[in-house]
mmCIF file of C-alpha atoms in Angstrom:
data_model
loop_
_atom_site.group_PDB
_atom_site.id
_atom_site.type_symbol
_atom_site.label_atom_id
_atom_site.label_comp_id
_atom_site.label_asym_id
_atom_site.label_seq_id
_atom_site.Cartn_x
_atom_site.Cartn_y
_atom_site.Cartn_z
ATOM 1 C CA MET S 272 59.761 20.075 16.544
ATOM 2 C CA SER S 273 60.157 23.824 16.052
ATOM 3 C CA THR S 274 58.011 26.386 17.872
ATOM 4 C CA LEU S 275 56.085 27.010 14.651
ATOM 5 C CA ASP S 276 55.329 23.302 14.240
ATOM 6 C CA VAL S 277 54.100 23.065 17.832
ATOM 7 C CA THR S 278 51.883 26.147 17.386
ATOM 8 C CA ARG S 279 50.504 24.768 14.127
ATOM 9 C CA ALA S 280 49.713 21.413 15.770
ATOM 10 C CA GLU S 281 47.972 23.111 18.714
ATOM 11 C CA LEU S 282 45.917 25.328 16.383
ATOM 12 C CA ALA S 283 44.936 22.251 14.369
ATOM 13 C CA LEU S 284 43.607 20.650 17.565
ATOM 14 C CA ILE S 285 41.623 23.810 18.390
ATOM 15 C CA VAL S 286 40.147 23.884 14.865
ATOM 16 C CA LEU S 287 39.273 20.179 15.140
ATOM 17 C CA TYR S 288 37.581 20.841 18.485
ATOM 18 C CA LEU S 289 35.587 23.874 17.339
ATOM 19 C CA ASN S 290 34.451 22.078 14.188
ATOM 20 C CA LYS S 291 32.305 19.836 16.398
ATOM 21 C CA ALA S 292 28.737 21.128 16.783
ATOM 22 C CA GLU S 293 28.637 19.387 20.180
ATOM 23 C CA ALA S 294 31.688 21.333 21.371
ATOM 24 C CA ARG S 295 30.209 24.674 20.298
ATOM 25 C CA ASP S 296 26.959 23.734 22.030
ATOM 26 C CA LYS S 297 28.771 23.003 25.310
ATOM 27 C CA ILE S 298 30.732 26.269 25.115
ATOM 28 C CA CYS S 299 27.417 28.113 24.672
ATOM 29 C CA ARG S 300 26.024 26.083 27.587
ATOM 30 C CA ALA S 301 28.864 27.294 29.809
ATOM 31 C CA ILE S 302 28.059 30.884 28.808
ATOM 32 C CA GLN S 303 24.342 30.285 29.441
ATOM 33 C CA TYR S 304 24.741 28.852 32.945
ATOM 34 C CA GLY S 305 27.519 31.267 33.839
ATOM 35 C CA SER S 306 25.085 34.084 33.005
ATOM 36 C CA LYS S 307 22.369 32.384 35.055
ATOM 37 C CA PHE S 308 24.752 32.261 38.024
ATOM 38 C CA LEU S 309 25.558 35.958 37.666
ATOM 39 C CA SER S 310 21.940 37.079 37.193
ATOM 40 C CA ASN S 311 20.494 34.886 39.991
ATOM 41 C CA GLY S 312 17.139 35.167 38.204
ATOM 42 C CA GLN S 313 17.111 38.963 38.308
ATOM 43 C CA PRO S 314 16.408 41.080 35.182
ATOM 44 C CA GLY S 315 19.436 42.598 33.520
ATOM 45 C CA THR S 316 22.199 41.982 30.993
ATOM 46 C CA ALA S 317 23.221 38.602 32.447
ATOM 47 C CA GLN S 318 19.655 37.275 32.276
ATOM 48 C CA ASN S 319 19.334 38.502 28.673
ATOM 49 C CA VAL S 320 22.538 36.617 27.779
ATOM 50 C CA ASP S 321 21.162 33.520 29.543
ATOM 51 C CA LYS S 322 17.900 33.584 27.556
ATOM 52 C CA SER S 323 19.452 34.414 24.169
ATOM 53 C CA THR S 324 22.163 31.752 24.542
ATOM 54 C CA SER S 325 19.569 29.174 25.598
ATOM 55 C CA LEU S 326 17.622 29.853 22.382
ATOM 56 C CA ALA S 327 20.788 29.799 20.244
ATOM 57 C CA ARG S 328 21.800 26.391 21.669
ATOM 58 C CA LYS S 329 18.589 24.791 20.461
ATOM 59 C CA VAL S 330 19.754 25.200 16.847
ATOM 60 C CA PHE S 331 22.789 22.994 17.576
ATOM 61 C CA ARG S 332 20.433 20.281 18.860
ATOM 62 C CA LEU S 333 18.203 20.054 15.775
ATOM 63 C CA PHE S 334 17.634 16.369 14.864
ATOM 64 C CA LYS S 335 20.107 15.334 17.579
ATOM 65 C CA PHE S 336 17.441 13.006 18.983
ATOM 66 C CA VAL S 337 18.340 10.610 16.141
ATOM 67 C CA ASN S 338 21.661 9.841 17.897
ATOM 68 C CA ASP S 339 19.936 8.386 20.944
ATOM 69 C CA LEU S 340 17.335 6.614 18.807
ATOM 70 C CA HIS S 341 20.265 4.864 17.138
ATOM 71 C CA GLY S 342 21.702 4.019 20.567
ATOM 72 C CA LEU S 343 18.308 2.677 21.634
ATOM 73 C CA ILE S 344 18.210 0.075 18.850
ATOM 74 C CA SER S 345 21.958 -0.700 18.832
ATOM 75 C CA PRO S 346 23.161 -3.993 20.392
ATOM 76 C CA VAL S 347 24.864 -3.847 23.782
ATOM 77 C CA PRO S 348 28.286 -5.380 24.595
ATOM 78 C CA GLN S 349 28.113 -9.048 25.522
ATOM 79 C CA GLY S 350 28.185 -9.783 29.226
ATOM 80 C CA THR S 351 26.427 -6.555 30.256
ATOM 81 C CA PRO S 352 23.999 -7.302 33.133
ATOM 82 C CA LEU S 353 20.312 -6.957 32.253
ATOM 83 C CA PRO S 354 19.621 -4.135 34.784
ATOM 84 C CA LEU S 355 22.402 -2.040 33.222
ATOM 85 C CA VAL S 356 21.070 -2.793 29.739
ATOM 86 C CA LEU S 357 17.563 -1.649 30.722
ATOM 87 C CA LEU S 358 18.893 1.485 32.416
ATOM 88 C CA GLY S 359 21.028 2.308 29.386
ATOM 89 C CA LYS S 360 18.126 1.890 26.976
ATOM 90 C CA SER S 361 15.863 3.934 29.261
ATOM 91 C CA LYS S 362 18.470 6.703 29.241
ATOM 92 C CA ASN S 363 18.537 6.648 25.406
ATOM 93 C CA ALA S 364 14.734 6.742 25.188
ATOM 94 C CA LEU S 365 14.387 9.588 27.704
ATOM 95 C CA LEU S 366 17.190 11.674 26.193
ATOM 96 C CA SER S 367 15.815 11.197 22.684
ATOM 97 C CA THR S 368 12.361 12.303 23.887
ATOM 98 C CA PHE S 369 13.876 15.360 25.602
ATOM 99 C CA LEU S 370 15.729 16.419 22.444
ATOM 100 C CA PHE S 371 12.653 15.881 20.261
ATOM 101 C CA LEU S 372 10.311 17.876 22.518
ATOM 102 C CA ASP S 373 12.964 20.562 22.881
ATOM 103 C CA GLN S 374 12.582 21.262 19.164
ATOM 104 C CA VAL S 375 8.906 22.126 19.736
ATOM 105 C CA VAL S 376 10.043 24.635 22.363
ATOM 106 C CA TRP S 377 12.467 26.123 19.823
ATOM 107 C CA LEU S 378 9.662 26.385 17.233
ATOM 108 C CA HIS S 379 7.511 28.254 19.778
ATOM 109 C CA ARG S 380 10.273 30.656 20.829
ATOM 110 C CA SER S 381 11.062 31.313 17.174
ATOM 111 C CA GLY S 382 7.427 32.291 16.570
ATOM 112 C CA ILE S 383 6.626 29.346 14.277
ATOM 113 C CA TYR S 384 4.535 27.318 16.745
ATOM 114 C CA LYS S 385 1.865 29.585 18.278
ATOM 115 C CA ASN S 386 0.309 27.430 21.016
ATOM 116 C CA LYS S 387 2.055 28.873 24.094
ATOM 117 C CA GLU S 388 0.381 26.681 26.741
ATOM 118 C CA ARG S 389 1.142 23.427 24.929
ATOM 119 C CA ALA S 390 4.708 24.510 24.180
ATOM 120 C CA GLU S 391 5.311 25.298 27.870
ATOM 121 C CA LEU S 392 3.799 21.943 28.885
ATOM 122 C CA LEU S 393 5.974 20.047 26.391
ATOM 123 C CA GLY S 394 9.002 22.032 27.560
ATOM 124 C CA ARG S 395 8.356 20.959 31.153
ATOM 125 C CA ILE S 396 7.847 17.321 30.105
ATOM 126 C CA SER S 397 11.116 17.467 28.159
ATOM 127 C CA LEU S 398 12.978 18.659 31.284
ATOM 128 C CA PHE S 399 11.527 15.765 33.296
ATOM 129 C CA CYS S 400 12.781 13.415 30.561
ATOM 130 C CA TRP S 401 16.250 14.978 30.796
ATOM 131 C CA MET S 402 16.249 14.593 34.580
ATOM 132 C CA GLY S 403 15.184 10.947 34.168
ATOM 133 C CA SER S 404 17.989 10.308 31.677
ATOM 134 C CA SER S 405 20.500 11.865 34.110
ATOM 135 C CA ILE S 406 19.251 9.571 36.892
ATOM 136 C CA CYS S 407 19.616 6.553 34.582
ATOM 137 C CA THR S 408 23.123 7.694 33.610
ATOM 138 C CA THR S 409 24.072 7.997 37.294
ATOM 139 C CA LEU S 410 22.894 4.442 38.010
ATOM 140 C CA VAL S 411 24.595 3.047 34.889
ATOM 141 C CA GLU S 412 27.912 4.686 35.799
ATOM 142 C CA LEU S 413 27.669 3.372 39.365
ATOM 143 C CA GLY S 414 27.048 -0.143 38.046
ATOM 144 C CA GLU S 415 29.866 0.022 35.506
ATOM 145 C CA LEU S 416 32.283 1.405 38.095
ATOM 146 C CA GLY S 417 31.418 -1.558 40.336
ATOM 147 C CA ARG S 418 32.142 -3.991 37.505
ATOM 148 C CA LEU S 419 35.412 -2.226 36.700
ATOM 149 C CA SER S 420 36.469 -2.311 40.349
ATOM 150 C CA VAL S 421 35.946 -6.093 40.512
ATOM 151 C CA SER S 422 37.901 -6.723 37.291
ATOM 152 C CA MET S 423 40.750 -4.417 38.427
ATOM 153 C CA LYS S 424 41.065 -6.255 41.757
ATOM 154 C CA LYS S 425 41.298 -9.580 39.923
ATOM 155 C CA LEU S 426 43.971 -8.142 37.641
ATOM 156 C CA GLU S 427 45.901 -6.781 40.629
ATOM 157 C CA LYS S 428 46.057 -10.295 42.119
ATOM 158 C CA ASN S 429 47.542 -11.606 38.877
ATOM 159 C CA LEU S 430 50.113 -8.786 38.852
ATOM 160 C CA LYS S 431 51.329 -9.156 42.427
ATOM 161 C CA ASN S 432 54.978 -9.626 41.440
ATOM 162 C CA SER S 433 55.090 -6.780 38.920
ATOM 163 C CA ASP S 434 54.302 -3.076 38.695
ATOM 164 C CA LYS S 435 50.603 -2.883 37.828
ATOM 165 C CA TYR S 436 50.989 0.622 36.398
ATOM 166 C CA LYS S 437 53.290 -0.753 33.711
ATOM 167 C CA ASN S 438 50.613 -3.193 32.591
ATOM 168 C CA GLU S 439 48.738 -1.879 29.550
ATOM 169 C CA GLU S 440 45.466 -3.636 30.411
ATOM 170 C CA TYR S 441 45.489 -2.242 33.964
ATOM 171 C CA ARG S 442 46.230 1.277 32.745
ATOM 172 C CA GLY S 443 43.349 0.992 30.260
ATOM 173 C CA LYS S 444 40.931 -0.071 32.997
ATOM 174 C CA LEU S 445 42.187 2.711 35.273
ATOM 175 C CA GLN S 446 41.587 5.286 32.541
ATOM 176 C CA LYS S 447 38.067 3.940 31.960
ATOM 177 C CA SER S 448 37.439 4.132 35.711
ATOM 178 C CA ASN S 449 38.523 7.788 35.788
ATOM 179 C CA GLU S 450 36.331 8.605 32.775
ATOM 180 C CA ARG S 451 33.295 6.918 34.302
ATOM 181 C CA THR S 452 33.863 8.651 37.660
ATOM 182 C CA LEU S 453 33.861 12.013 35.878
ATOM 183 C CA ALA S 454 30.707 11.035 33.968
ATOM 184 C CA LEU S 455 29.090 10.012 37.285
ATOM 185 C CA VAL S 456 29.882 13.394 38.865
ATOM 186 C CA LYS S 457 28.513 15.211 35.800
ATOM 187 C CA ALA S 458 25.284 13.167 35.735
ATOM 188 C CA GLY S 459 24.715 13.716 39.460
ATOM 189 C CA MET S 460 25.189 17.471 39.097
ATOM 190 C CA ASP S 461 22.892 17.522 36.040
ATOM 191 C CA ILE S 462 20.107 16.123 38.224
ATOM 192 C CA VAL S 463 20.466 19.202 40.450
ATOM 193 C CA VAL S 464 20.386 21.447 37.350
ATOM 194 C CA ALA S 465 17.169 19.758 36.194
ATOM 195 C CA VAL S 466 15.607 20.211 39.639
ATOM 196 C CA GLY S 467 16.516 23.910 39.457
ATOM 197 C CA LEU S 468 15.102 24.398 35.949
ATOM 198 C CA LEU S 469 11.873 22.652 36.945
ATOM 199 C CA GLN S 470 11.758 24.656 40.203
ATOM 200 C CA LEU S 471 11.033 21.533 42.240
ATOM 201 C CA ALA S 472 12.916 22.956 45.241
ATOM 202 C CA PRO S 473 13.041 26.735 44.608
ATOM 203 C CA LYS S 474 14.217 27.639 48.126
ATOM 204 C CA LYS S 475 17.228 25.295 48.062
ATOM 205 C CA VAL S 476 18.071 25.105 44.355
ATOM 206 C CA THR S 477 18.027 28.785 43.444
ATOM 207 C CA PRO S 478 18.891 30.155 39.971
ATOM 208 C CA ARG S 479 22.420 30.841 41.290
ATOM 209 C CA VAL S 480 22.841 27.223 42.435
ATOM 210 C CA THR S 481 21.433 26.010 39.111
ATOM 211 C CA GLY S 482 23.828 28.281 37.241
ATOM 212 C CA ALA S 483 26.844 27.152 39.275
ATOM 213 C CA PHE S 484 26.118 23.437 38.811
ATOM 214 C CA GLY S 485 25.287 23.924 35.127
ATOM 215 C CA PHE S 486 28.505 25.864 34.540
ATOM 216 C CA VAL S 487 30.627 23.117 36.131
ATOM 217 C CA THR S 488 28.916 20.334 34.149
ATOM 218 C CA SER S 489 29.400 22.384 30.967
ATOM 219 C CA LEU S 490 33.134 22.600 31.643
ATOM 220 C CA ILE S 491 33.208 18.839 32.255
ATOM 221 C CA SER S 492 31.436 18.284 28.921
ATOM 222 C CA CYS S 493 33.928 20.571 27.164
ATOM 223 C CA TYR S 494 36.790 18.583 28.703
ATOM 224 C CA GLN S 495 35.246 15.252 27.672
ATOM 225 C CA LEU S 496 35.075 16.451 24.057
ATOM 226 C CA LEU S 497 38.738 17.457 23.872
ATOM 227 C CA PRO S 498 40.551 15.636 21.025
ATOM 228 C CA SER S 499 43.433 13.377 21.941
ATOM 229 C CA PRO S 500 46.795 15.035 21.209
ATOM 230 C CA PRO S 501 48.892 13.323 18.510
ATOM 231 C CA LYS S 502 51.409 10.868 19.931
ATOM 232 C CA SER S 503 54.954 12.081 19.605
ATOM 233 C CA LYS S 504 57.330 9.830 17.720
ATOM 234 C CA THR S 505 60.123 8.411 19.831
ATOM 235 C CA THR S 506 63.492 7.423 18.438
#
């Protein structure tokens, strides 16, 4: 491939990535929490960027609660243990509730919904729902990683006389394990972000800590949304 072809292919991937509303939302989230880290809750330019970006992100999440409603009523893969099924459905229900209530907050900040006290109450309830969904995600990922570990050990026993890294099934399970480990780290850090936003431990989880954790989880989300590069043809 020529340099121009490579550049064109890379630009096509960038366009594909930026065409996703979810990707743009996560980029804005990184800006929001990066600004929160810089401002540390103090008035100034960084705090203004934090607040304006937070409001702008809510537009990207309009009607997004439908996605988790669909996940709530969708069938689960066969063989999934009941506790993991219940945790997964709880996560869908809590996340859908968070996204729905978050739209009321957006209506209030836009000046459409006038009841300030109720909007603030619903905003706080929505954050508790998000924290609950992050806790459920953490437990689900821990459970799934345990199941993957057991299946990988069984596969390793069957591949004693061969290179396990050349086995396609083993490589697939290893990739899933890496993806779930990253998702586990992100969910655990999101719990800290939720604690900071709710000010449940203001002395320990300061706005700077909240901003730092939120910025890292935003970068993880951006990475998770990256499109797979096209496979090169081999001769």
